[in-house]
CSV table of C-alpha atoms and ligand atoms in Angstrom, one decimal:
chain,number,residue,atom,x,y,z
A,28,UNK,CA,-72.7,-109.7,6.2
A,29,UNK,CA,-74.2,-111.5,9.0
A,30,UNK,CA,-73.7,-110.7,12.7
A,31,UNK,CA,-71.9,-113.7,13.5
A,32,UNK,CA,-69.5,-113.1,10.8
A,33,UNK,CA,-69.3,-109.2,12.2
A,34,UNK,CA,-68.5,-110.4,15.6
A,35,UNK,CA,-66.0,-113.2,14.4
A,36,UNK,CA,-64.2,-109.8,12.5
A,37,UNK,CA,-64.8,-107.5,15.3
A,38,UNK,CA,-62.6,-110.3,17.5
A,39,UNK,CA,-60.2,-110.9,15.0
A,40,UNK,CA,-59.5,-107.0,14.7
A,41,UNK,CA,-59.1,-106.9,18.5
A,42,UNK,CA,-57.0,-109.8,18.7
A,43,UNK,CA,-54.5,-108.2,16.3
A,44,UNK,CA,-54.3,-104.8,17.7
A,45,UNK,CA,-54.0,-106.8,21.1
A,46,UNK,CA,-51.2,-108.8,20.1
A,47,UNK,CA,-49.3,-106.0,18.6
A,48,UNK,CA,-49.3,-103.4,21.2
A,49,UNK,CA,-49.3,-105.9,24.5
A,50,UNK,CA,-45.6,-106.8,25.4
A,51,UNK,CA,-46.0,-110.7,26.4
A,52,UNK,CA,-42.5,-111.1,28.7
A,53,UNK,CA,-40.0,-108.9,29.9
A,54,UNK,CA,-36.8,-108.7,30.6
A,55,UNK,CA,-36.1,-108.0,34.5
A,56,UNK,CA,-33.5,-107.7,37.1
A,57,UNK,CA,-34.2,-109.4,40.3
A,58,UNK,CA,-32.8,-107.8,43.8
A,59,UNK,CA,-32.9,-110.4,46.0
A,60,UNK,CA,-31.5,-110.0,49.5
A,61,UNK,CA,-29.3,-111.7,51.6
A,62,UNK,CA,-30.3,-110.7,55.5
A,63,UNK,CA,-27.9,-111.6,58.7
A,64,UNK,CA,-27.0,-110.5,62.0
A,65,UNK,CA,-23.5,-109.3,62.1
A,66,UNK,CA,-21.0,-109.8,65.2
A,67,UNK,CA,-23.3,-106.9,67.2
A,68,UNK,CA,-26.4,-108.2,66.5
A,69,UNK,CA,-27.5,-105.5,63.5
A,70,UNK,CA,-29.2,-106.5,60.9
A,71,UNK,CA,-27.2,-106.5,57.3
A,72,UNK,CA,-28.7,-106.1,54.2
A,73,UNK,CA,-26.5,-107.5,50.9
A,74,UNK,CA,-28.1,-107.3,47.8
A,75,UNK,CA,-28.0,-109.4,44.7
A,76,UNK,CA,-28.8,-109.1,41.6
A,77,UNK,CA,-30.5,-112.0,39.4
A,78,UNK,CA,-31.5,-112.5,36.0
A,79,UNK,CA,-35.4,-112.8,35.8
A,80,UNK,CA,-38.1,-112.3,33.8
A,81,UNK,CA,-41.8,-111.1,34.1
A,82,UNK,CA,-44.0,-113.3,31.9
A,83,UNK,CA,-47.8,-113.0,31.4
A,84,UNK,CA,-49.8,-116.0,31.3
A,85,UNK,CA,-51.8,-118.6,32.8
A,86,UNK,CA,-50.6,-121.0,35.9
A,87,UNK,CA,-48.5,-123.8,34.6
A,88,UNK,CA,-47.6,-122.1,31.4
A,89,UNK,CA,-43.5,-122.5,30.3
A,90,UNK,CA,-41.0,-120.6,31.1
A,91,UNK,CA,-40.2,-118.4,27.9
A,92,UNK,CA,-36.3,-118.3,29.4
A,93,UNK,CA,-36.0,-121.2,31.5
A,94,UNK,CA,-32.4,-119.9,32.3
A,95,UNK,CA,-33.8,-117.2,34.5
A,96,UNK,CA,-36.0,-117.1,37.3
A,97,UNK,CA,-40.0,-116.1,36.0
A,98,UNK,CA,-42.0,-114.1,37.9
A,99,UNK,CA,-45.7,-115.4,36.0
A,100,UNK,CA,-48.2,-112.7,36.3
A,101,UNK,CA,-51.3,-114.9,36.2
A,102,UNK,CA,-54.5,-112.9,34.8
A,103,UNK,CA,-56.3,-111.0,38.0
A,104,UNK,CA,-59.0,-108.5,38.2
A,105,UNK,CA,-55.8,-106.1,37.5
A,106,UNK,CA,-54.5,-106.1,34.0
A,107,UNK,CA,-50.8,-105.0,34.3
A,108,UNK,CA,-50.2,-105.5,31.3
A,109,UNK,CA,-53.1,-103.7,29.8
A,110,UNK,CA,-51.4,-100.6,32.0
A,111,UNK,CA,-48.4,-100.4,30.0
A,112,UNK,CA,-50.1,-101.0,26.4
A,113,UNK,CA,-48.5,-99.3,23.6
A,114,UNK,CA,-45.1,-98.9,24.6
A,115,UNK,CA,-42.4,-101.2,23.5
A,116,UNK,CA,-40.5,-103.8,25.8
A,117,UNK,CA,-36.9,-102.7,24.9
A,118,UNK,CA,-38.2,-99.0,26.1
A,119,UNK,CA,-38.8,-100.2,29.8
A,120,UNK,CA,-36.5,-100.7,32.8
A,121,UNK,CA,-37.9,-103.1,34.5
A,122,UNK,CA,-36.6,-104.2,38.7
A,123,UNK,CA,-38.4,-106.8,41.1
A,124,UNK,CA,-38.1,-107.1,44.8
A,125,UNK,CA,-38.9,-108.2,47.6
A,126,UNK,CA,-40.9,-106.6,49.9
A,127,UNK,CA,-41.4,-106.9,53.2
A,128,UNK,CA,-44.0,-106.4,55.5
A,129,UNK,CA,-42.2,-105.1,58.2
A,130,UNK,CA,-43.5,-107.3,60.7
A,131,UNK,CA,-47.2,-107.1,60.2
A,132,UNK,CA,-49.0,-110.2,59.9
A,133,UNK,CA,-52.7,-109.6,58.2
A,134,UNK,CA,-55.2,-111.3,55.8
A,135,UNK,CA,-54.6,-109.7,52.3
A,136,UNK,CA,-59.1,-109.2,51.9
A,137,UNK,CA,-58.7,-110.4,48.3
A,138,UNK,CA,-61.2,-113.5,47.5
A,139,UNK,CA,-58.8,-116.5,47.4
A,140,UNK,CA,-56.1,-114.7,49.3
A,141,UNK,CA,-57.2,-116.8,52.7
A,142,UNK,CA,-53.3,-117.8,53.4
A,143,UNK,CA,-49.9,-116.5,53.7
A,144,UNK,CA,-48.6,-114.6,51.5
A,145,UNK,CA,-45.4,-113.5,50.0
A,146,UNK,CA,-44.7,-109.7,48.4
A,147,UNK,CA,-42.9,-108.7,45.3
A,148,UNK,CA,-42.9,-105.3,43.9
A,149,UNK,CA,-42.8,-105.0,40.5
A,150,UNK,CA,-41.3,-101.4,39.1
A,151,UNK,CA,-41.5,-100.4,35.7
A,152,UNK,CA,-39.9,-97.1,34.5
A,153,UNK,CA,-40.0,-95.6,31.0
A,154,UNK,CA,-36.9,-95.0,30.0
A,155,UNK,CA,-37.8,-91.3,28.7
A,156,UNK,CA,-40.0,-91.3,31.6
A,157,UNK,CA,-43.1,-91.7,29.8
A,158,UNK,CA,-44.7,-93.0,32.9
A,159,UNK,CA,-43.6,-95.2,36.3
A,160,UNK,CA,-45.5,-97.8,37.5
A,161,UNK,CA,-45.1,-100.4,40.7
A,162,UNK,CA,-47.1,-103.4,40.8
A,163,UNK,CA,-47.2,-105.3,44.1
A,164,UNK,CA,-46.9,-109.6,43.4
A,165,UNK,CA,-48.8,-111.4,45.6
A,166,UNK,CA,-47.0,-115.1,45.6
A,167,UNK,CA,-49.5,-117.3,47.9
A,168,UNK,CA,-46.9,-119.5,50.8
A,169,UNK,CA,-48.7,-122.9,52.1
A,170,UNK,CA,-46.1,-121.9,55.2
A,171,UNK,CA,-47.6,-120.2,58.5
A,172,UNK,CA,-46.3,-116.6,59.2
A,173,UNK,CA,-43.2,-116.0,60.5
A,174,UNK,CA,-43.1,-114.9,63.6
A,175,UNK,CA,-40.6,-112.6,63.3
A,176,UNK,CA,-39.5,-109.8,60.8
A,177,UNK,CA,-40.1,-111.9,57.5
A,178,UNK,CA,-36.6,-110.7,55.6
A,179,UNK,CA,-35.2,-112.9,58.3
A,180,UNK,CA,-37.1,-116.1,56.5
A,181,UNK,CA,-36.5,-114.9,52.9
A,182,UNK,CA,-37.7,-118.1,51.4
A,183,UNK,CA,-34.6,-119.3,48.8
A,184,UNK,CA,-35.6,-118.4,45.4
A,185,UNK,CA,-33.5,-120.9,43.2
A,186,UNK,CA,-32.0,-120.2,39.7
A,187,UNK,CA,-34.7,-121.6,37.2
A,188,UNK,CA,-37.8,-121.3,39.7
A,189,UNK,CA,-40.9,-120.3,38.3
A,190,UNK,CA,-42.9,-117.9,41.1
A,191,UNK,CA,-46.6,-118.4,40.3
A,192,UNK,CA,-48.0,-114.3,41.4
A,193,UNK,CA,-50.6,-112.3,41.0
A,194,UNK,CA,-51.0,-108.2,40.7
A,195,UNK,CA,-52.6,-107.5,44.0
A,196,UNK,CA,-52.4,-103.6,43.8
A,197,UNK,CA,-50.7,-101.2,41.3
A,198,UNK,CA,-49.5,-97.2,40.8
A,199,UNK,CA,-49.0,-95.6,38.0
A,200,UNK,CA,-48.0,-92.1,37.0
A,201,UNK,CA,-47.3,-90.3,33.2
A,202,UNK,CA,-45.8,-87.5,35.2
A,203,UNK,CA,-42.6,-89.3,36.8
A,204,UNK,CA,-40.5,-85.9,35.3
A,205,UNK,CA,-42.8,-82.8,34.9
A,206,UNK,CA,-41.6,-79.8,33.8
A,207,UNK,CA,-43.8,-76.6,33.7
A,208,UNK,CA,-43.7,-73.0,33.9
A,209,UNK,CA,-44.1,-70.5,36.1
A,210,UNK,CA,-47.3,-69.3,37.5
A,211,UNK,CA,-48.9,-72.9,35.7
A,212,UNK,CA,-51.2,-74.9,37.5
A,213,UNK,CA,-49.6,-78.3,37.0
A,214,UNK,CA,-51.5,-81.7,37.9
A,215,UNK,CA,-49.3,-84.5,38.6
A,216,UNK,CA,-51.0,-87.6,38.1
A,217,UNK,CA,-51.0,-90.6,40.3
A,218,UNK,CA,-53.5,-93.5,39.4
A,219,UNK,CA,-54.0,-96.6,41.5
A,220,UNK,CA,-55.9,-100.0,41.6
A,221,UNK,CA,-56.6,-102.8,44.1
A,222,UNK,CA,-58.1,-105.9,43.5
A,223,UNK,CA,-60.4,-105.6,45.7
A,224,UNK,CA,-63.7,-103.9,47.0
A,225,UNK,CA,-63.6,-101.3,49.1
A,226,UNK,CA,-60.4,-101.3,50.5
A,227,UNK,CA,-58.9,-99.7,53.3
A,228,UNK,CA,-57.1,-97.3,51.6
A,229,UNK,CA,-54.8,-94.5,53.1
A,230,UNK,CA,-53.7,-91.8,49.8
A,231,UNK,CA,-51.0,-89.1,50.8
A,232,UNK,CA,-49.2,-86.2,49.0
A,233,UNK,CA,-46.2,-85.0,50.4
A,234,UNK,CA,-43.5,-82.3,49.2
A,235,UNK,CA,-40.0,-82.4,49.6
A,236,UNK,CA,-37.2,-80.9,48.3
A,237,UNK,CA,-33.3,-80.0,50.2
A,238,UNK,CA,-34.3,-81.7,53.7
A,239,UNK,CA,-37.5,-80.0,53.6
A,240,UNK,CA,-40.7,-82.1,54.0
A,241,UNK,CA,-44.6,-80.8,54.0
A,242,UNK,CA,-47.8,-83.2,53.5
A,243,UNK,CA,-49.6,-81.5,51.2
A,244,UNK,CA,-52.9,-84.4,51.0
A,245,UNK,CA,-54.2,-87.0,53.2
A,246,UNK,CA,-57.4,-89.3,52.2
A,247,UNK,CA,-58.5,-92.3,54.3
A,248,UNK,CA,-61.4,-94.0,52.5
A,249,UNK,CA,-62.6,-95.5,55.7
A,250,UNK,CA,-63.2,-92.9,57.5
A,251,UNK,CA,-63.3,-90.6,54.3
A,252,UNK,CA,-61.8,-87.8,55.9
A,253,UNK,CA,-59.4,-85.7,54.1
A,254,UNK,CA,-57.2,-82.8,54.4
A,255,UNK,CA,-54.9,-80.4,52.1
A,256,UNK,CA,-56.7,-79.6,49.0
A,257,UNK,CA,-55.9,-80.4,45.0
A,258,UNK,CA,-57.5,-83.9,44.7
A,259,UNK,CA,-61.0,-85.0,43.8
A,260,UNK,CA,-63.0,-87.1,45.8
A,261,UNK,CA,-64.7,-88.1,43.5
A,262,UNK,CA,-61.5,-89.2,41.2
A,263,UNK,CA,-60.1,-90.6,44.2
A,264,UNK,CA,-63.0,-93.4,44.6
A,265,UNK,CA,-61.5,-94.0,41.1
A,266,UNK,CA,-58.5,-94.7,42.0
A,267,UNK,CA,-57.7,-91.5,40.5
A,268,UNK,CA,-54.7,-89.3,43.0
A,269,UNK,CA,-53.8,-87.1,40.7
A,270,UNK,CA,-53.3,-83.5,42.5
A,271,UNK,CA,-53.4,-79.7,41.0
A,272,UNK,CA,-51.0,-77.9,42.6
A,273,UNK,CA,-51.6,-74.0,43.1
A,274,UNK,CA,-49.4,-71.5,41.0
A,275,UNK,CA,-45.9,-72.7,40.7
A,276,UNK,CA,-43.2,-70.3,41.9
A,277,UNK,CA,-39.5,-71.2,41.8
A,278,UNK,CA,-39.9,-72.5,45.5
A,279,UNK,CA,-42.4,-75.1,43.9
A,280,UNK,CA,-39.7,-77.8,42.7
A,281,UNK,CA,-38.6,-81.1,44.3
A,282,UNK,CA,-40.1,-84.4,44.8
A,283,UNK,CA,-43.9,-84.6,44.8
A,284,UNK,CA,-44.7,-88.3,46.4
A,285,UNK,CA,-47.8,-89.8,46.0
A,286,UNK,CA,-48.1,-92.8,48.7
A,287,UNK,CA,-51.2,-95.5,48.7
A,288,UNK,CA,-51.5,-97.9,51.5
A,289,UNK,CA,-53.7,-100.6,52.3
A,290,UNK,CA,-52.5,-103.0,54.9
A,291,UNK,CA,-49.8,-104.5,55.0
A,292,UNK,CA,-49.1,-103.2,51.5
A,293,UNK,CA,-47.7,-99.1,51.2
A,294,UNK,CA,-46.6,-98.1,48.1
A,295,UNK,CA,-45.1,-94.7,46.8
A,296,UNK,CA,-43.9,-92.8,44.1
A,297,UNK,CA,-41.0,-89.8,43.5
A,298,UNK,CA,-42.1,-87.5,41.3
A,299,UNK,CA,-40.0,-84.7,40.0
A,300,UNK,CA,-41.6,-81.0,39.0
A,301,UNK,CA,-38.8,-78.4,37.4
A,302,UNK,CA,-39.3,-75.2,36.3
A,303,UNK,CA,-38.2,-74.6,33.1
A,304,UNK,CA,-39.2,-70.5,31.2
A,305,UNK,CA,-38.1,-69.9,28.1
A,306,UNK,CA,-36.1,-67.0,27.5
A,307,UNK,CA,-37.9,-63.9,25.5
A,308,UNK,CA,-35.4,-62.6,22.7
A,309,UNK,CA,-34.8,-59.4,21.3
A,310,UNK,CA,-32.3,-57.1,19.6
A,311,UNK,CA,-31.7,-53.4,19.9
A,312,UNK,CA,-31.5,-53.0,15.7
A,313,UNK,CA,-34.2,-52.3,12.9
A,314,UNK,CA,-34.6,-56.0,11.2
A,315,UNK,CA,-33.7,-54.3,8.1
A,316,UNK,CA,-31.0,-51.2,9.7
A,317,UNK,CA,-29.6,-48.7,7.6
A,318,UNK,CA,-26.1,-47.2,9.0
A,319,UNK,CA,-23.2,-45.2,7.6
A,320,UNK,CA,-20.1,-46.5,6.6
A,321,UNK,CA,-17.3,-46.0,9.3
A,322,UNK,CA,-19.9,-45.3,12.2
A,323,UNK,CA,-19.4,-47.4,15.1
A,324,UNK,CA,-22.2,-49.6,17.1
A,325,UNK,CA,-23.4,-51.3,20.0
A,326,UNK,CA,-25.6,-54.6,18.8
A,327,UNK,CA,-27.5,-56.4,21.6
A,328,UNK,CA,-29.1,-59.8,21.5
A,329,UNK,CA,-31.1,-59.9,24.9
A,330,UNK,CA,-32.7,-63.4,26.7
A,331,UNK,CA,-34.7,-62.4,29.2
A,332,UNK,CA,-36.8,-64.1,32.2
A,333,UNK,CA,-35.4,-67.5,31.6
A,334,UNK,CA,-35.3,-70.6,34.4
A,335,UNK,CA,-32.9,-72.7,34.9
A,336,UNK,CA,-29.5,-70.8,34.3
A,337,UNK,CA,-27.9,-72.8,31.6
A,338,UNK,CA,-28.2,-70.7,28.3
A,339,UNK,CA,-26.1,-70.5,24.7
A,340,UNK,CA,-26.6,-67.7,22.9
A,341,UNK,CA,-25.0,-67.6,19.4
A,342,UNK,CA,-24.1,-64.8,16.6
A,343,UNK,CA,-23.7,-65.7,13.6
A,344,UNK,CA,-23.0,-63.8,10.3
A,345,UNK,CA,-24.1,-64.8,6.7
A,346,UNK,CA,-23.1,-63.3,3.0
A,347,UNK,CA,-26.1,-61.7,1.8
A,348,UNK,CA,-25.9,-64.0,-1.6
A,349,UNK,CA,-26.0,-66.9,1.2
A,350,UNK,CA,-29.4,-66.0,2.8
A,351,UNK,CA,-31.7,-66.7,0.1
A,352,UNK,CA,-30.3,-70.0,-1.7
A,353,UNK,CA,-31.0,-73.2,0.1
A,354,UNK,CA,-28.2,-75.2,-1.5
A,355,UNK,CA,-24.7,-74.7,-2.0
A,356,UNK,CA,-24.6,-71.8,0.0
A,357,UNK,CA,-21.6,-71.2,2.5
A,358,UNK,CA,-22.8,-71.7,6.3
A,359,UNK,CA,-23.2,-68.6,8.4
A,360,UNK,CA,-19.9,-67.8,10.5
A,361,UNK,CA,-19.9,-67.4,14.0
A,362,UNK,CA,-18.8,-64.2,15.4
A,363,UNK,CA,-15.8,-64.5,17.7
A,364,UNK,CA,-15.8,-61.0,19.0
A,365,UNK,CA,-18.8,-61.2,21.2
A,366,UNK,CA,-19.0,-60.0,24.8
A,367,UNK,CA,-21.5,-61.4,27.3
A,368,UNK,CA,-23.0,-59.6,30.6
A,369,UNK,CA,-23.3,-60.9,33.9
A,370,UNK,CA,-25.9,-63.3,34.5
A,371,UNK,CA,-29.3,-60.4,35.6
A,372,UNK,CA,-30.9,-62.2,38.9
A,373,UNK,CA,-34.7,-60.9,38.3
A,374,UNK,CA,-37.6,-60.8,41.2
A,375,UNK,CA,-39.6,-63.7,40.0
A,376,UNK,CA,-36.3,-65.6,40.4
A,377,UNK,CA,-36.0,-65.9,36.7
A,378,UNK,CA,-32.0,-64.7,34.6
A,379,UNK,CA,-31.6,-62.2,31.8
A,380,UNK,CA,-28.6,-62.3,29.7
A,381,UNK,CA,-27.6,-60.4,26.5
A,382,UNK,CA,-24.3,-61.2,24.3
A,383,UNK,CA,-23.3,-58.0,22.2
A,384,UNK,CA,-20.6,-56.9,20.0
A,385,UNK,CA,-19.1,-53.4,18.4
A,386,UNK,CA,-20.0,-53.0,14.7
A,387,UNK,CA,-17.7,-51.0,12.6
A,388,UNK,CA,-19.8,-50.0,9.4
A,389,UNK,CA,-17.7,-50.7,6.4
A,390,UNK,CA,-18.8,-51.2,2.7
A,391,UNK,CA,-18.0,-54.4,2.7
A,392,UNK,CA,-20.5,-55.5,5.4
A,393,UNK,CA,-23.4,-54.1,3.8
A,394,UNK,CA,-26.2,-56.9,2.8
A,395,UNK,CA,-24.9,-59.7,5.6
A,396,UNK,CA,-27.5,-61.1,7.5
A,397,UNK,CA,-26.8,-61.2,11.7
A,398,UNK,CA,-27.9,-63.6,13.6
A,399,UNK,CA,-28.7,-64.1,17.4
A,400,UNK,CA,-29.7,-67.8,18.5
A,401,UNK,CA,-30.7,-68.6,22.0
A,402,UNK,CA,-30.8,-72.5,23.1
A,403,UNK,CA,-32.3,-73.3,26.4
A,404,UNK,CA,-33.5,-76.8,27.7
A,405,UNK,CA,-37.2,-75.1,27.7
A,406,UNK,CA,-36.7,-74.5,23.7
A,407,UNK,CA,-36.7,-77.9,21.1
A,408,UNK,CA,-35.3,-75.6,18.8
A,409,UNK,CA,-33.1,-72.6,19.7
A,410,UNK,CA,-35.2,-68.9,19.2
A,411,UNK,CA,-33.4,-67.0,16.2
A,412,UNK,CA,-33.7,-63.0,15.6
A,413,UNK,CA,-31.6,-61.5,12.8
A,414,UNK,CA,-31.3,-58.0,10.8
A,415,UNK,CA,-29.8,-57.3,7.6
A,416,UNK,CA,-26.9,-54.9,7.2
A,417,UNK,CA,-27.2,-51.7,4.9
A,418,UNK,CA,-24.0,-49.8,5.3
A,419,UNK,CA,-24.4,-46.1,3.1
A,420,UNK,CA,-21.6,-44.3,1.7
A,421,UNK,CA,-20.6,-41.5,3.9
A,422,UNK,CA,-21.0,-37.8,2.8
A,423,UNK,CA,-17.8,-35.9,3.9
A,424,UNK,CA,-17.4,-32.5,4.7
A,425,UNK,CA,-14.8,-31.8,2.5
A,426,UNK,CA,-17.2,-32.8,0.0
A,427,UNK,CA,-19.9,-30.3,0.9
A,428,UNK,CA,-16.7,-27.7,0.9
A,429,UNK,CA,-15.8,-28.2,-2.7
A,430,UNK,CA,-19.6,-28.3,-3.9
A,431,UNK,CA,-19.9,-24.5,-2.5
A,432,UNK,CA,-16.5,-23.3,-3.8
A,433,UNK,CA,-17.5,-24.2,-7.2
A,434,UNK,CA,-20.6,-23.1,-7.0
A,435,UNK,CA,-19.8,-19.9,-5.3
A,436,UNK,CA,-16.8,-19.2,-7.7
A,437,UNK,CA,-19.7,-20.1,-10.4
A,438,UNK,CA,-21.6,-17.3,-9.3
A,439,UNK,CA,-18.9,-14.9,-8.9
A,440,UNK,CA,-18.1,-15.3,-12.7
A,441,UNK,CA,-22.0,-15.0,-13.8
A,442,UNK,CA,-22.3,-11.8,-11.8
A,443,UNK,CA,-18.8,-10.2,-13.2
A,444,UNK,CA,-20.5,-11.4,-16.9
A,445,UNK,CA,-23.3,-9.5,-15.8
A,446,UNK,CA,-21.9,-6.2,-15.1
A,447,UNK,CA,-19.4,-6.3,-17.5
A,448,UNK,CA,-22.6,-6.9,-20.2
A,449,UNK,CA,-24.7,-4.3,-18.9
A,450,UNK,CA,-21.5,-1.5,-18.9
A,451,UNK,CA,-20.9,-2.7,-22.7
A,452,UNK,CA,-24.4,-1.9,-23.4
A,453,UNK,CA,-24.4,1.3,-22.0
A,454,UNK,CA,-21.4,2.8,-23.8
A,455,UNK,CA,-22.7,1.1,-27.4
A,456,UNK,CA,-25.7,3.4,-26.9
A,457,UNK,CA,-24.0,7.2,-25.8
A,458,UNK,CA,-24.3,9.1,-29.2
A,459,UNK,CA,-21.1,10.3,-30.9
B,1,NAG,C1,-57.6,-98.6,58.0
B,1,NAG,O1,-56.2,-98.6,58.0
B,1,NAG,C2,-55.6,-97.7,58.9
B,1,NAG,C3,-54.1,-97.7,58.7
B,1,NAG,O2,-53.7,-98.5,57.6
B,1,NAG,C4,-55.9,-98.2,60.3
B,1,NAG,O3,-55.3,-97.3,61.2
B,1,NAG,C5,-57.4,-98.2,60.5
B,1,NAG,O4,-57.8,-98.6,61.8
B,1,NAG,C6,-58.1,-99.0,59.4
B,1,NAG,N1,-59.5,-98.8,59.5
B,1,NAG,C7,-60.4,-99.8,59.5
B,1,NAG,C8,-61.8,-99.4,59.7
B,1,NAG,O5,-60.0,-101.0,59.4
C-alpha cells in the first residue's frame, strides 16, 4: 500500500470516528432578560425563556432549526465541541445567557477581537453529572460601548436570529458531584482555556458550605503569585486548576468553587464533595452454627462506621432445599420480627446500627439459611452475610434418669445372679 493511500485511510478512519462521537447541534434553552427601572428607580430583572439551539459550523452556514434562535459556534482556537466528545446530545442539559459585564468596558486581547463585543455563556451539564462545562460566546457588536451598565441596552435578540459567536474562554470539570471517603485525598478537577496568549488570568478556590466561606487558592498569572496550597503551577500554566484537598473529615463537604477570571470575563463553577463510608457488616453467629432445639438466642446483624445516615438493613430467611437451586426455588422471606437499635453516633462522625431478632431453636428450622443485607448509597449492591441453621435434638434429663435405672437395676440382678451362683456351688461340693 502506498503512503498516499495510508494517509487517504488514516483520514477516512478519523473522519468516521469524528463524526460519530462529535454532537453537531444541540438543543438549548435561551434565558434572555427583560431589564427596567420600576416606580423607585431599582433595577428589575424578568427572565424569559426561548427556544434556541447551539450549532457548530462555519459563518453563514443554515440554520439546522430555523424556528429557533442559533447561537453558531464558528471554529476558534477553542474546540468546544472537541470538549464534550463522546457523550451523547440527548444526555446534556444545555442553558445560554447573557452575560454582562457589569459595567466594565475593555478590549477582549484576542486577535480579531478589536471592537465591541457582546457575552453569552454557554453551560453544559451532564445529566448524571459526568462533567459541567461553561463556555463564554463572544458575539462581535459594530455598536460603541454603552455607556452605562450594558443589561440596560440588551440588544433585541429576535425569534429566528442567527448569532454569529465564537468560544472566547471555557471551564470544564468531571468532578461536578464527588463523592469520596473519609480520610481520602480527593482532587477535584477544574480545567480551563482561553483563546489567547498569555492572558491575565486570576484562578481561585474557595470553600463553602451553611453560610460559611474560606478561600482555599489564589493564582494570578501576572504577577504569578499564589497562596493556599493543592494546585500545581505547573498544571496551572496548563490550564490545569484542578486542586488536592488534604484528608477529608466530615467537616470537609459543601461547595468547592473553582473561579477563572480574565477581564471583563469571570467565570465559576459549584462543585459538590459528599462523604459517603460504607458500612462494615457482621454477625454475632458461626456461618455454619450448631444450636439445640428449644434454646433461645440473640442474632445480631451489625453496620458499622457508615456516612451519611440513611441505611436498610434486611433479614431474610430461606428453606434449606432453596439455597442451592437457582431455578424454581421459593424466594427467601423476610423476617418480620426484627428489632433495630438506636442509631450509634461514633467519634469520627461516622453511625453504627445493628437489626436483631430472638431465635427459638425448633426442629423445624434446622438447615434454613439467614440472611442480613445492608443497602447504603456508598454500596451498588447491598453487603449480604448469612449462616445456616443446625438445630440438634435435645438430650433430657429424664432421659439420662431412665438410662441409669435400667442400668443400675441391671446390675443389681447380675450381682444377686452372682451370689446366688457362687452359694449353689458351695453347697453342691459339702460331702454327704
Ligand atoms: C490583571 O488583572 C487584575 C484583575 O483582573 C488586575 O487587577 C491587574 O492589574 C491586571 N494586571 C495586569 C498586569 O494587567
Amino acid at each position: 500500500m502506498g503512503e498516499f493511500q495510508k494517509v487517504i485511510i488514516y483520514f477516512y478512519v478519523i473522519g468516521v470516528v469524528r463524526s460519530v462521537q462529535q454532537i453537531p447541534w444541540l438543543s438549548c434553552q435561551f434565558t434572555d432578560e427583560h431589564v427596567s427601572l420600576n416606580k423607585e428607580g431599582h433595577t428589575e430583572t424578568q427572565l424569559i425563556h426561548r427556544e434556541a439551539m447551539v450549532q457548530f459550523g462555519q459563518k453563514g452556514d443554515a440554520p439546522v432549526n430555523p424556528h429557533a434562535i442559533t447561537f453558531l459556534i464558528t471554529v476558534s482556537k477553542l474546540d468546544l465541541q472537541r470538549a464534550i466528545e463522546g457523550v451523547e446530545a440527548e444526555e446534556l442539559e444545555c442553558e445560554v445567557r447573557r452575560y454582562s459585564t457589569k459595567g466594565i468596558h475593555v478590549r477582549w486581547p484576542a486577535l480579531g477581537a478589536e471592537g465591541y463585543n457582546y457575552w453569552f455563556t454557554c453551560i453544559l451539564r451532564h445529566r448524571k453529572d459526568q462533567f459541567i462545562a461553561t463556555a463564554f460566546l463572544r458575539h462581535p457588536s459594530d455598536q460603541a460601548p454603552p455607556g452605562q451598565q450594558d443589561y440596560h441596552s440588551w440588544p433585541a435578540i429576535a425569534d429566528r436570529e442567527v448569532l454569529s459567536t465564537t468560544v472566547a474562554m471555557f471551564l470544564k470539570s468531571e468532578t461536578p458531584s464527588a463523592k469520596v471517603r473519609l480520610r481520602s485525598e480527593p482532587k477535584l478537577h477544574c480545567q480551563f482555556s482561553i483563546d489567547h496568549r498569555g492572558p491575565n488570568v486570576t484562578v481561585e478556590w474557595h470553600w463553602q458550605s451553611r453560610g460559611e466561606r474560606k478561600k482555599l487558592f489564589s493564582y494570578n498569572s501576572r504577577s504569578g503569585e499564589s497562596h493556599g496550597s493543592g494546585v500545581g503551577r505547573k498544571a496551572l500554566a496548563g490550564g490545569d486548576a484542578s486542586i488536592t484537598l488534604p484528608f477529608t473529615k466530615m467537616s470537609s463537604e459543601g461547595s468547592y468553587i473553582c473561579s477563572v477570571s480574565v477581564n471583563p470575563l469571570f467565570a465559576t463553577m459549584d462543585l459538590n464533595l459528599h462523604i459517603e463510608e460504607a458500612p462494615r457488616v457482621s454477625l454475632n453467629v458461626d456461618p455454619v452454627w450448631v444450636v439445640e432445639e428449644g434454646t433461645e438466642h440473640k442474632v445480631v446483624c451489625l453496620a458499622e462506621s457508615y456516612y451519611p445516615l440513611d441505611v436498610e438493613i434486611l433479614w431474610r430467611e430461606q428453606d434449606p432445599a432453596a439455597s442451592g437451586q437457582r431455578v424454581g426455588a421459593p424466594l427467601p422471606q423476610e423476617l418480620k420480627n426484627i428489632l433495630f437499635s438506636s442509631h450509634k453516633h461514633n467519634q469520627d462522625q461516622t453511625y453504627t446500627l445493628s437489626a436483631f431478632f430472638y431465635l427459638k431453636a425448633s426442629l423445624k428450622l434446622s438447615g434454613k439459611q439467614f440472611s442480613c443485607s445492608v443497602s447504603h448509597p456508598s454500596l451498588r449492591v447491598p453487603i449480604k452475610k448469612s449462616f445456616i441453621l443446625h438445630v440438634e435434638e435435645a438430650s433430657s434429663p429424664m432421659f439420662y434418669l431412665a438410662v441409669s435405672v435400667v442400668l443400675i437395676s441391671l446390675l443389681g440382678v447380675l450381682i444377686v445372679m452372682l451370689l446366688y451362683l457362687n452359694s449353689a456351688r458351695k453347697r453342691s461340693k459339702k460331702p454327704y
